[in-house]
Coordinates of C-alpha atoms in Angstrom, one line a residue:
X30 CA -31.6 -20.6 -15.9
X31 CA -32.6 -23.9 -13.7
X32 CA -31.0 -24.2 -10.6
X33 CA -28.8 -27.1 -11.8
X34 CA -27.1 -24.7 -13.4
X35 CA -26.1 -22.3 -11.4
X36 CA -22.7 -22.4 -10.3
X37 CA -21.6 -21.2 -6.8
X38 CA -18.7 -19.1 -8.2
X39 CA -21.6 -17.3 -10.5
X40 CA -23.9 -17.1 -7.1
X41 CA -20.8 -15.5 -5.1
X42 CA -19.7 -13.2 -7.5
X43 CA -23.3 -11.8 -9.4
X44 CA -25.6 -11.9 -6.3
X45 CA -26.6 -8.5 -5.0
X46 CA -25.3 -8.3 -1.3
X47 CA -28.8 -8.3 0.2
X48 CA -30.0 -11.6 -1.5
X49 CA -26.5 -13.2 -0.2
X50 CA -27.1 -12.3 3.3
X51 CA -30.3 -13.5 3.2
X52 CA -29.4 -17.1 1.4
X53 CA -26.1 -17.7 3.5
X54 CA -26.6 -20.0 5.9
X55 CA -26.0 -19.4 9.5
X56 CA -23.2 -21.8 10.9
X57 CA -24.5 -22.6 13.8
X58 CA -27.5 -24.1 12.2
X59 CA -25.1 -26.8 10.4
X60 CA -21.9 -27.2 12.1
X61 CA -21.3 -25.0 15.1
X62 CA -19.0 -22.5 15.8
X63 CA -16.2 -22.8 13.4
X64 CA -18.0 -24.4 10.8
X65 CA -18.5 -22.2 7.3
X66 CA -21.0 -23.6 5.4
X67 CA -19.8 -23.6 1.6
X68 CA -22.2 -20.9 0.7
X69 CA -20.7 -18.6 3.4
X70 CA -17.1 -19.5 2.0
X71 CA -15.2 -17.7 -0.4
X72 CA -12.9 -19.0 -2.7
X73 CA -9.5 -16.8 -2.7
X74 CA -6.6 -17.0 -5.0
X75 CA -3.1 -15.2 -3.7
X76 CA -1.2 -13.8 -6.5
X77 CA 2.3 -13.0 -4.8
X78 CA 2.4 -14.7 -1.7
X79 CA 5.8 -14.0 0.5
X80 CA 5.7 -10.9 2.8
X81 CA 2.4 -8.8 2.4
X82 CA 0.3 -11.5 0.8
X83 CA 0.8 -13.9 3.0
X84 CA -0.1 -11.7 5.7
X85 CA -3.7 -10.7 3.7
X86 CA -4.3 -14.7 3.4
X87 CA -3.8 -15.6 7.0
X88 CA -6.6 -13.0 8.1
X89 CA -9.3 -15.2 5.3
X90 CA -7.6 -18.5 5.7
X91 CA -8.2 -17.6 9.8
X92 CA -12.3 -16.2 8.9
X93 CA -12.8 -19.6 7.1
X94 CA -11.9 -18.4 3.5
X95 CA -10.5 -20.9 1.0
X96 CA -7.4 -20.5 -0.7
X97 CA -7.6 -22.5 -3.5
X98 CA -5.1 -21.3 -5.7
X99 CA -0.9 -19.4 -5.4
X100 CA 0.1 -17.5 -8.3
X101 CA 4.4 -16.4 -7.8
X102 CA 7.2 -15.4 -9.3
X103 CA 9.3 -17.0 -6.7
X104 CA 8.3 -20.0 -5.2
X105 CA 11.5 -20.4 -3.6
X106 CA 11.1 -17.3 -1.6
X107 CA 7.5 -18.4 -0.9
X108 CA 8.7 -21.6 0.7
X109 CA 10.9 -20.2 3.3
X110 CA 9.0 -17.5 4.3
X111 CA 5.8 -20.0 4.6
X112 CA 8.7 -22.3 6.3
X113 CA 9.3 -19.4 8.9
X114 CA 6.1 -19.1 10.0
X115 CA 6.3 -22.0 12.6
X116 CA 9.8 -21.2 13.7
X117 CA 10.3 -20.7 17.0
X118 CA 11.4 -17.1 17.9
X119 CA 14.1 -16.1 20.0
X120 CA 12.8 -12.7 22.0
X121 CA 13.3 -10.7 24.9
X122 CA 12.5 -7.1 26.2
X123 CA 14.4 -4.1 25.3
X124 CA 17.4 -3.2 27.3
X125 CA 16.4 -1.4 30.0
X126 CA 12.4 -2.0 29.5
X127 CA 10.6 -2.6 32.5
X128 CA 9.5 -6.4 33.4
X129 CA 6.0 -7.0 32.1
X130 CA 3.0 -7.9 34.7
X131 CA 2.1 -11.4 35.5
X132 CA -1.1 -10.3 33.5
X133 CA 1.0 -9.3 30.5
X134 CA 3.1 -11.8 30.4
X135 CA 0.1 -14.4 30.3
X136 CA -1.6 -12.4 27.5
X137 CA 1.4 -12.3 25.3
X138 CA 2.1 -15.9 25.6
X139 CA -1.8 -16.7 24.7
X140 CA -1.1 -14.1 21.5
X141 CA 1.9 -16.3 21.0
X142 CA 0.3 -19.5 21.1
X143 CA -2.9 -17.9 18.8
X144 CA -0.4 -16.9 16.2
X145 CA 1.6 -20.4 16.8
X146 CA -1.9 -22.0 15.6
X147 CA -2.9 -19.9 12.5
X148 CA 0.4 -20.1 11.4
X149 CA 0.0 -24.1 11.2
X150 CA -3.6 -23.5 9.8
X151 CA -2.1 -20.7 7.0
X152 CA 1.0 -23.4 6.4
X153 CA -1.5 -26.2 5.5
X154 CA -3.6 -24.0 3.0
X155 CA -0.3 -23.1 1.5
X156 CA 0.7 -26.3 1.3
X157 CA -2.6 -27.7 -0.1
X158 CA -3.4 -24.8 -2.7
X159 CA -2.4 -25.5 -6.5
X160 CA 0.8 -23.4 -7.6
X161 CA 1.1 -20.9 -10.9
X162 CA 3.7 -18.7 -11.9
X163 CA 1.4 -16.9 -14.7
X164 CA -1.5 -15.3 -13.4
X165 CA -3.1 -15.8 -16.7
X166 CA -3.2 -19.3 -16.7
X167 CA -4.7 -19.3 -13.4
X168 CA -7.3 -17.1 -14.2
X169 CA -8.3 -19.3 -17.4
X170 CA -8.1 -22.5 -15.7
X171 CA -9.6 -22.0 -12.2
X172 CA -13.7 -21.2 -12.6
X173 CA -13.5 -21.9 -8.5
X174 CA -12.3 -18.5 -7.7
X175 CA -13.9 -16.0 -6.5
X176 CA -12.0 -13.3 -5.4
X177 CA -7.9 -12.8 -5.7
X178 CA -5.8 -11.0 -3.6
X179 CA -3.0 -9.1 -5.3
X180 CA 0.3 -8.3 -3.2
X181 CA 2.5 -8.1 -6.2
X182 CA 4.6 -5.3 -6.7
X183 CA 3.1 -2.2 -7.6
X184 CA 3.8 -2.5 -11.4
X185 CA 1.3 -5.2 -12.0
X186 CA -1.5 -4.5 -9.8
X187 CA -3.5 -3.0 -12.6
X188 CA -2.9 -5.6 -15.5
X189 CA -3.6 -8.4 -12.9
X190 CA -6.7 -6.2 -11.2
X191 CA -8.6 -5.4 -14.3
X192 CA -8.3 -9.3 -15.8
X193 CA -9.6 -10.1 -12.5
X194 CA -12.9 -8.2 -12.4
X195 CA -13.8 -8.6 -15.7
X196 CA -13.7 -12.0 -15.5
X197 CA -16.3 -11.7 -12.4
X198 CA -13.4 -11.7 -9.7
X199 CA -13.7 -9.8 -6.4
X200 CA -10.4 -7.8 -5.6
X201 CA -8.2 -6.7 -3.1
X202 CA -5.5 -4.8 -3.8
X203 CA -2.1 -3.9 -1.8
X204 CA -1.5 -0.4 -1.4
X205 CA -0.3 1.5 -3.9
X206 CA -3.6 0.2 -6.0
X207 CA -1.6 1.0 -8.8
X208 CA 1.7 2.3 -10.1
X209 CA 0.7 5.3 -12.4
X210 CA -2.4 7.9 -12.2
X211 CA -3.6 6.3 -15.6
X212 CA -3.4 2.8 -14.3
X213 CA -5.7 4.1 -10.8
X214 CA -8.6 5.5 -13.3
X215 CA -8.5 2.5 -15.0
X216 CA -9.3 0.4 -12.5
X217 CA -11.7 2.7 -11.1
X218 CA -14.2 2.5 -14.3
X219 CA -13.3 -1.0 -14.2
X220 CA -14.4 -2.0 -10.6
X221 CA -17.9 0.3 -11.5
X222 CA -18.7 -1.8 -14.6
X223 CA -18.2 -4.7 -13.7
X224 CA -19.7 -4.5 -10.4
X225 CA -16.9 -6.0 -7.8
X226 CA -16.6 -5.9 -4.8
X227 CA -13.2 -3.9 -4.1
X228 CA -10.7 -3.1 -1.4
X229 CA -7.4 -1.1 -1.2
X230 CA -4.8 -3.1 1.5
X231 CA -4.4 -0.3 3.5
X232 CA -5.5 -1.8 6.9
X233 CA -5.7 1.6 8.9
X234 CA -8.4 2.8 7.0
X235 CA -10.3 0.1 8.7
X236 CA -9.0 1.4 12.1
X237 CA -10.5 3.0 15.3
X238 CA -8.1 5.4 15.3
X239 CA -9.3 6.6 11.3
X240 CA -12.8 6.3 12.4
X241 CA -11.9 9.1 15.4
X242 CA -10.0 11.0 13.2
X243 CA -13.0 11.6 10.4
X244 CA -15.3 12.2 13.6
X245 CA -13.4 14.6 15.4
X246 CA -12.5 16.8 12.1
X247 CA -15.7 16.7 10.9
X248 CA -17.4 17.3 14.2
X249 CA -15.1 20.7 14.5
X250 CA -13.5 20.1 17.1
X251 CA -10.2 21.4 15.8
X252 CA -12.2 24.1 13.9
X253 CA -11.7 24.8 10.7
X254 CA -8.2 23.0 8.8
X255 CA -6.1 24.7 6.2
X256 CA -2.9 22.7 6.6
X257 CA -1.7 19.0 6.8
X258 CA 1.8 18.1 7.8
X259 CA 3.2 14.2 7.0
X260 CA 5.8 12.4 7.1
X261 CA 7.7 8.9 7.4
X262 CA 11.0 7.7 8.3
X263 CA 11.0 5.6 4.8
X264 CA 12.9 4.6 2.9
X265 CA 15.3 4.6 5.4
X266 CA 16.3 1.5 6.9
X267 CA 14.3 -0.4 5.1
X268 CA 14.8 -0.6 1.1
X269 CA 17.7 1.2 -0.9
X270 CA 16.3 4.2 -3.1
X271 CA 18.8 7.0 -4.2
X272 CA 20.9 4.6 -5.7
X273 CA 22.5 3.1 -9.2
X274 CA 22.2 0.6 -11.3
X275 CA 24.0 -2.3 -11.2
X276 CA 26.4 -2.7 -14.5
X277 CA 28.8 -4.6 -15.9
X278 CA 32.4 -4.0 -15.9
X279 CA 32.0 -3.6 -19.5
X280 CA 29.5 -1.0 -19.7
X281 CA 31.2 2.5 -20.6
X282 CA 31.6 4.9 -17.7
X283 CA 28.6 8.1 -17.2
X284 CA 30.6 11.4 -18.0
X285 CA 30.1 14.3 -16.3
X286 CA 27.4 16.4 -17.9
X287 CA 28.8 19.8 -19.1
X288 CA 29.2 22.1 -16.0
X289 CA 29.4 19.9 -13.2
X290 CA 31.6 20.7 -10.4
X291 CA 34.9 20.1 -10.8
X292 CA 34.4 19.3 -14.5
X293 CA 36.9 16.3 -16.3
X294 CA 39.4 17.4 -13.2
X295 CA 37.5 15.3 -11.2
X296 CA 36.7 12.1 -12.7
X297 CA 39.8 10.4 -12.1
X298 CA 39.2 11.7 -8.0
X299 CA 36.6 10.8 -6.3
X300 CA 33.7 12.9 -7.4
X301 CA 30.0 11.8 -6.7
X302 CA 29.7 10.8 -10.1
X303 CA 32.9 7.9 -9.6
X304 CA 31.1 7.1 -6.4
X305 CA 27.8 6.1 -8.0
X306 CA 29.8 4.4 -10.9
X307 CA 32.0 2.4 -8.7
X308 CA 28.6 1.3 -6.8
X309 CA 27.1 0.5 -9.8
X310 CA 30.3 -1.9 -10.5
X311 CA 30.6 -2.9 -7.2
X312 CA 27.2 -4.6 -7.2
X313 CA 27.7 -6.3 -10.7
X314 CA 25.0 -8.3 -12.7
X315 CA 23.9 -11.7 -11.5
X316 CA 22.0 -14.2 -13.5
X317 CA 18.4 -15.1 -12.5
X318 CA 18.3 -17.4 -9.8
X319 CA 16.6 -20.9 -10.7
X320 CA 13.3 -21.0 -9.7
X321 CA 12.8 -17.2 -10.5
X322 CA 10.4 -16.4 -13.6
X323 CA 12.0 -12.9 -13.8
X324 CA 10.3 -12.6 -17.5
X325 CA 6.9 -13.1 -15.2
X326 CA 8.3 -10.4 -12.7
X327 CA 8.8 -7.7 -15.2
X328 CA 5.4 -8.1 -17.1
X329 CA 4.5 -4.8 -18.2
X330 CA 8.1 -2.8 -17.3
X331 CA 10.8 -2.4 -19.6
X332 CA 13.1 -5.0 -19.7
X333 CA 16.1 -4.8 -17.2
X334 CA 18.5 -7.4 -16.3
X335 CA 17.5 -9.4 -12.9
X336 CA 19.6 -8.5 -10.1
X337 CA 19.6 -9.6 -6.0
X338 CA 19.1 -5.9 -5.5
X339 CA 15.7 -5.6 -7.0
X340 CA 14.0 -8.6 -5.9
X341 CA 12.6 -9.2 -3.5
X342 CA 10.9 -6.5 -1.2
X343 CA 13.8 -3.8 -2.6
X344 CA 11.5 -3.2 -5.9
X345 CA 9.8 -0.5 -4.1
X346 CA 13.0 2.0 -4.6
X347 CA 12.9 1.6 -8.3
X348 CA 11.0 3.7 -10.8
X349 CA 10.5 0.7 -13.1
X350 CA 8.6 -1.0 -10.6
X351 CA 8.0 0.7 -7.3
X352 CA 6.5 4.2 -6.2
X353 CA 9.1 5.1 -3.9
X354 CA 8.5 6.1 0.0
X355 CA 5.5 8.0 -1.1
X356 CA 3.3 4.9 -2.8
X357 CA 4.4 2.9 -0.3
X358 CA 3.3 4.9 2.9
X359 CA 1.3 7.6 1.9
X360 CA -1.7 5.3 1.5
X361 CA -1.2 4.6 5.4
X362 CA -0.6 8.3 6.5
X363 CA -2.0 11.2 3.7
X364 CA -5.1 8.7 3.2
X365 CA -6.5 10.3 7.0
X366 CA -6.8 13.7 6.0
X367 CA -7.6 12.8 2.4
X368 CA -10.4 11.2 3.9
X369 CA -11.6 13.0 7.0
X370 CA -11.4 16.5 5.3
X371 CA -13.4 15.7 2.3
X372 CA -10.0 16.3 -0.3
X373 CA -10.7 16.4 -3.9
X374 CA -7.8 15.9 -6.6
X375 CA -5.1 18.5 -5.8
X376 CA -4.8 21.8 -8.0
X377 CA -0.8 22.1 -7.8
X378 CA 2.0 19.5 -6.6
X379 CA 5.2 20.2 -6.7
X380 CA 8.9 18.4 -5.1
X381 CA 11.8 18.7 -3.6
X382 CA 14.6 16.1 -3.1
X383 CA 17.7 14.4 -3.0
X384 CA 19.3 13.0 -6.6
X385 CA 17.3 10.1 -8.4
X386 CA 19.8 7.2 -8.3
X387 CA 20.8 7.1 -12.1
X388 CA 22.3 4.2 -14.9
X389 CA 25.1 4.4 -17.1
X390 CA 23.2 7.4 -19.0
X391 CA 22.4 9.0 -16.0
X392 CA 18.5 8.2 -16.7
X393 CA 17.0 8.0 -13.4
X394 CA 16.3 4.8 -12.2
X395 CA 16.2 4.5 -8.2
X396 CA 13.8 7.2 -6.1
X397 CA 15.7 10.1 -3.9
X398 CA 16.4 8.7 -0.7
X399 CA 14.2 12.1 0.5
X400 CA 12.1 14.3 -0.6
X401 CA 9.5 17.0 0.2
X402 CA 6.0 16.7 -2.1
X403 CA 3.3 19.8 -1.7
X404 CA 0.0 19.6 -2.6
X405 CA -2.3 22.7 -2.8
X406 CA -6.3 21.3 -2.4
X407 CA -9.2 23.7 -3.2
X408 CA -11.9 24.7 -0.8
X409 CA -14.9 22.0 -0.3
X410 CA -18.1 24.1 0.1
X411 CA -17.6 26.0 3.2
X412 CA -14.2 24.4 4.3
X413 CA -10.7 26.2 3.4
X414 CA -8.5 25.4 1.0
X415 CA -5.8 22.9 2.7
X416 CA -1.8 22.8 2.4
X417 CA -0.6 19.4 2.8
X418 CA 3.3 18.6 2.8
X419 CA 4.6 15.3 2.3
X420 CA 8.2 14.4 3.6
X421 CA 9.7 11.0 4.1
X422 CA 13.7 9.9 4.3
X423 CA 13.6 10.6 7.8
X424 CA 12.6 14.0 7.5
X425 CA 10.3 15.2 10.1
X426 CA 8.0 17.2 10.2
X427 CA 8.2 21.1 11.5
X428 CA 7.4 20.9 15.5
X429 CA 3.6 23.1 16.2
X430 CA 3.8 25.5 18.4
X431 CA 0.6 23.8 20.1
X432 CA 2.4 20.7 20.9
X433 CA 3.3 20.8 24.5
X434 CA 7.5 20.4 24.6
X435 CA 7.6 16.9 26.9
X436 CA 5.2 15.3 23.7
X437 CA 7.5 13.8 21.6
X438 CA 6.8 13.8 17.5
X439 CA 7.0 9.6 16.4
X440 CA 9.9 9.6 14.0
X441 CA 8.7 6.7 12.1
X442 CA 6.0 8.5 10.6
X443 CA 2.8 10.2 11.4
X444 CA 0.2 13.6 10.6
X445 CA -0.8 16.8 11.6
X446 CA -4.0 18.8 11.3
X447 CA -3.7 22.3 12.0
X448 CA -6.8 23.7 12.5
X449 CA -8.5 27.0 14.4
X450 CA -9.1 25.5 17.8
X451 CA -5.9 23.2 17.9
X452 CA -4.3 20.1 16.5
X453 CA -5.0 16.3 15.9
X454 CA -1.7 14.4 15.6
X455 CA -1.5 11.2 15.0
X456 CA 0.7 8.1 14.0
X457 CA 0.8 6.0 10.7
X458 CA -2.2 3.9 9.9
X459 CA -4.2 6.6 11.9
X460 CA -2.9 5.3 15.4
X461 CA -3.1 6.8 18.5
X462 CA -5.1 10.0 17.6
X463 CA -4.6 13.1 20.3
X464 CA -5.6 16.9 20.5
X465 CA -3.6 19.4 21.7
X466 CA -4.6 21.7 23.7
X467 CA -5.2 18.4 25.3
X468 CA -9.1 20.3 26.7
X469 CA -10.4 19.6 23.3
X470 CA -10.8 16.2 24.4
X471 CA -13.5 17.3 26.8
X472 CA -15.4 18.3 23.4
X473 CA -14.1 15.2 21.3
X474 CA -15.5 13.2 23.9
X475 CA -19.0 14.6 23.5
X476 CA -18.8 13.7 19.5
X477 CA -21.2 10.8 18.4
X478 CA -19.4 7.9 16.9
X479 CA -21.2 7.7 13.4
X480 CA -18.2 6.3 11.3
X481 CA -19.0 2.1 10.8
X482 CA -16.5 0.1 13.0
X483 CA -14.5 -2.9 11.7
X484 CA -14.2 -5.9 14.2
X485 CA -10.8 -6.3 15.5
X486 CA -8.9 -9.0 16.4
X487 CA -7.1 -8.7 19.6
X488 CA -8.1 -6.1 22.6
X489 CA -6.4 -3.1 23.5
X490 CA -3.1 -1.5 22.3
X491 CA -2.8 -5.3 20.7
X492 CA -6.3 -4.6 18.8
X493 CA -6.3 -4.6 14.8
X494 CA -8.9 -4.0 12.5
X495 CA -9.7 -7.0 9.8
X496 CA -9.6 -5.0 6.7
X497 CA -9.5 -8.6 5.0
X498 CA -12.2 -9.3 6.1
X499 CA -14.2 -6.7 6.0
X500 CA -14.1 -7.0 2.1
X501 CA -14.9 -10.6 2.7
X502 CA -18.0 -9.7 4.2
X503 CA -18.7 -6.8 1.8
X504 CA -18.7 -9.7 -0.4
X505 CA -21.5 -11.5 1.4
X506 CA -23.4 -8.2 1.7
X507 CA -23.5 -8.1 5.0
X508 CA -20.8 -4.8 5.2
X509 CA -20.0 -1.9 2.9
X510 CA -16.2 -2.6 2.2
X511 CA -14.4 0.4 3.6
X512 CA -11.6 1.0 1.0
X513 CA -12.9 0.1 -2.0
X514 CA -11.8 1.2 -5.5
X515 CA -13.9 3.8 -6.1
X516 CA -12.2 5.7 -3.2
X517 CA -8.8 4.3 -3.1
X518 CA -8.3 4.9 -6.7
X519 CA -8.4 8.8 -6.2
X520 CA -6.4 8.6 -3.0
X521 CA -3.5 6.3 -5.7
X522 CA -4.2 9.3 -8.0
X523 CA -3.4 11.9 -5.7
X524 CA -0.3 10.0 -3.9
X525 CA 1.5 9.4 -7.6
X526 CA 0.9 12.9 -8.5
X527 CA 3.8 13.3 -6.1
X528 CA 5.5 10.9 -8.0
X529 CA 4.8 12.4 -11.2
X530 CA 5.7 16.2 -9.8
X531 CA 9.5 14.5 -8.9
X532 CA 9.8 13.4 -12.1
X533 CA 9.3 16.7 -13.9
X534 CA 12.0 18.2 -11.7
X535 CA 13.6 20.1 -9.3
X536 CA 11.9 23.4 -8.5
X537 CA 8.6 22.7 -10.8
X538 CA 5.0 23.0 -10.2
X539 CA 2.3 21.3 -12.0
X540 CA -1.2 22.3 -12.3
X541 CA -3.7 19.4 -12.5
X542 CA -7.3 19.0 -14.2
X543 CA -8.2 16.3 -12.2
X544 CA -11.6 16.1 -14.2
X545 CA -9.3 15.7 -17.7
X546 CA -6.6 13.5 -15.2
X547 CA -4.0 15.7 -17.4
X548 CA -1.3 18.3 -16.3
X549 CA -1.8 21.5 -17.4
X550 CA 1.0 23.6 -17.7
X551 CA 4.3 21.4 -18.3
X552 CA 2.6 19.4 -21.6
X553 CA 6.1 16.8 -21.4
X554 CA 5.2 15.8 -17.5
X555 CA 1.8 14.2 -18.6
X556 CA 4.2 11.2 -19.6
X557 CA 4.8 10.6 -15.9
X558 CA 1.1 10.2 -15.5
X559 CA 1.3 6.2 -17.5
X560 CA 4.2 4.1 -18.8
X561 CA 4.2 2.3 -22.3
X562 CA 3.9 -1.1 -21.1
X563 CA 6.2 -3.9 -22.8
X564 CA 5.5 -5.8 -26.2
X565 CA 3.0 -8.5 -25.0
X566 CA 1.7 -6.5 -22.2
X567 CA -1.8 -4.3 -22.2
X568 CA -4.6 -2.8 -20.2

């Protein structure tokens, strides 16, 4: 091939990493500080841009990425939260909290001032990128891109993922990666084939804290683990789950399945059953909003009326589209000891929980607003097997005995090793690791620090990792991306095993062949394990 001829999307996206770093140019030489030379840019599309995604495209837009193309739903919803950004906020301490020091006072105000700036650089790269509701058409028509970002809902990560990479796309991925096991393996073999450069958005991987956490565990310094405990405040206070679907007057009423307390006596009182019906009125049907592609939102799911209650950000509590509490947070809390203690795919999962919120057959449709998940992982060479339990709805966690009493447990989420010597507890996204009894930091201390550390942006308790932009560079070659699919996808597998292990009910235990990706004892539950996507749709 002569050189005319080489395109810069086809040098980005087939160049081993080695030859990029050695052919990118270094800014200084050209431009300065600030300046990115065009080889040492990367094109970016952002396909669902409110919330999440706009939060992934401000950390590239701020590393001198390009975003040179939006792919929504919603462009409505896009506008005002890319209107908000610039909107002066009204603030204050807490009731009660104590004044901050000249010195902190000064540093917030430059963090408010930073933020005030990128969010006028991320509103003009908005404002500048071509718009498309079908990520399809983007794909075809745009030979500029080389890497998306996907902060859709869970439900159409993999279709949009897999088109991606195989047409030589880069990808980066919201947590969950995907929204069924079958989906995650996909797009496992599909990131190795094709060769991209992959990364899972869960940003505490990239963390100090998850670097200490594999380094300490690993080092022994808690001795040997055999048992995880997790847990997360959500859903609670954040999205409904637990709850019915909206109908139409019209619709018949649910009867009471045979044996139910209080039998036909109670469906003219107030029984649960009236009280999930009447909710289900209550909140009525509502036609789709103009602006809204809600054909475009479903993709792959079934087909279900468009109500105010799904979309946005609420998707997350419903089966057709979410992954509950668990895909939502267990990719920012389970992923720690998953990693640091070596896990494999789990042998037996099994649930407990509150009622699935149902429809007018009572077909579950809405996650339990709680629930307990168990996982049983074999033995790793000469490490134990390990007990990990999962519980979210504002469950907590059972207090260790290790834990002095004046050390509060975070209720908004957070892990537990329990090991020989002691435990590690820390928060979600791997924050604030600490050993108790608190003299195993005189050993932790004397541990080398052999995991890769991410550059942060900020200092201190402020500091945060750029997971973004650590893809970026693994992109460039000049980093190994620290999330990517190959590793994620098996962390996905193992979070919506939980999922699956709900859904085949109260009381039940699977047994999984993680090898064959199949359940093993219950044949009906392996239907959990993929959906059968909608006419039109395909993987």
């Amino acid at each position: 091939m002569t050189k005319n001829k080489i395109t810069r999307r086809k040098f980005v996206a087939g160049t081993t990493g080695a030859a990029v770093s050695a052919m990118i140019v270094p800014r200084h030489v050209l431009g300065g500080v600030g300046y990115n030379a065009p080889s040492d840019t990367v094109n970016f599309a952002l396909i669902g841009c409110g919330g999440q995604g706009k939060t992934d495209a401000g950390e590239l837009v701020q590393g001198g990425q390009k975003m040179v193309a939006l792919c929504d739903v919603d462009f409505g919803y896009v506008d005002r939260e890319v209107a908000n950004m610039t909107r002066p906020r009204e603030g204050g301490r807490r009731a009660g909290a104590p004044a901050p020091s000249p010195e902190q006072a000064a540093r917030m105000q430059q963090m408010m001032e930073e933020r005030r700036v990128q969010a006028v650089k991320l509103q003009e790269s908005f404002n500048s990128a071509r718009r498309y509701s079908d990520f399809r058409k983007m794909l075809e028509e745009r030979k500029d891109i080389d890497a998306v970002v996907v902060a859709t809902p869970d439900h159409t990560h993999a279709v949009i993922g897999k088109a991606a990479m195989e047409l030589g796309k880069h990808a980066y991925i919201e947590k969950p990666l995907t929204w069924s096991v079958h989906e995650a393996r996909v797009l496992r073999e599909v990131a190795a084939r094709t060769k991209a450069v992959t990364q899972m958005g869960n940003m505490g991987h990239s963390s100090e804290g998850a670097a200490l956490v594999n380094e300490w565990v690993q080092a022994g310094v808690i001795g040997k683990v055999t048992e995880v405990q997790v847990w997360t405040n959500r859903p609670v206070g954040y999205w409904p789950q637990g709850v019915p679907r909206p109908m139409k007057q019209s619709l018949p009423a649910a009867q009471p399945p045979q044996g139910a307390p209080g039998g036909a006596a109670m469906v003219d009182g107030w029984s649960a059953r009236r009280v999930n019906r009447t909710l289900a009125y209550a909140m009525g049907d509502e036609g789709v909003p103009a602006g809204v592609d809600w054909d475009l939102f479903l993709g792959p799911a079934p087909e279900v009326p468009y109500h105010g209650i799904y979309h946005p950000f609420n998707w997350r509590g419903w089966l057709d589209w979410g992954t509950g509490a668990i895909g939502d947070m267990a990719a920012h809390l389970i992923d720690h000891p998953y990693w640091a203690l070596g896990l494999t795919y789990p042998t037996s999962v099994e649930a407990t929980f509150t009622p699935f919120g149902t429809d007018n057959k009572n077909q579950p449709v809405s996650y339990p607003m709680a629930s307990q998940v168990v996982y049983k992982f074999p033995a790793r060479g000469a490490q134990p097997p390990v007990k990990l339990t999962w519980v979210d709805g504002g469950l907590m966690a059972p207090r260790p005995d290790a834990l002095p009493d004046d050390v509060p447990l975070n209720p908004g989420g957070g892990v537990i090793f329990i090991g020989e010597k002691g435990i590690l507890v820390h928060g979600t996204y791997g924050a604030d690791p600490r050993l108790y009894p608190q003299s195993l930091h005189e050993a932790a201390a004397r541990v080398p620090k052999t995991y890769f550390r991410v550059e942060t942006a900020g200092a201190g308790p402020f500091a945060q990792a750029k997971h973004r932009m650590n893809w970026i560079n693994a992109i460039k070659g000049k980093e190994k991306a620290t999330c990517p699919f190959e590793y994620a996808s098996r962390l996905t597998e193992t979070m919506l095993l939980g999922v699956a292990a709900m859904r085949a009910g109260q009381g039940k235990r699977i047994y999984y062949d993680g090898e064959a990706g199949r359940i093993t004892n219950l044949a009906d539950a392996n239907r959990f394990l993929q959906r059968e996507y909608r006419k039109g749709w395909s993987l």
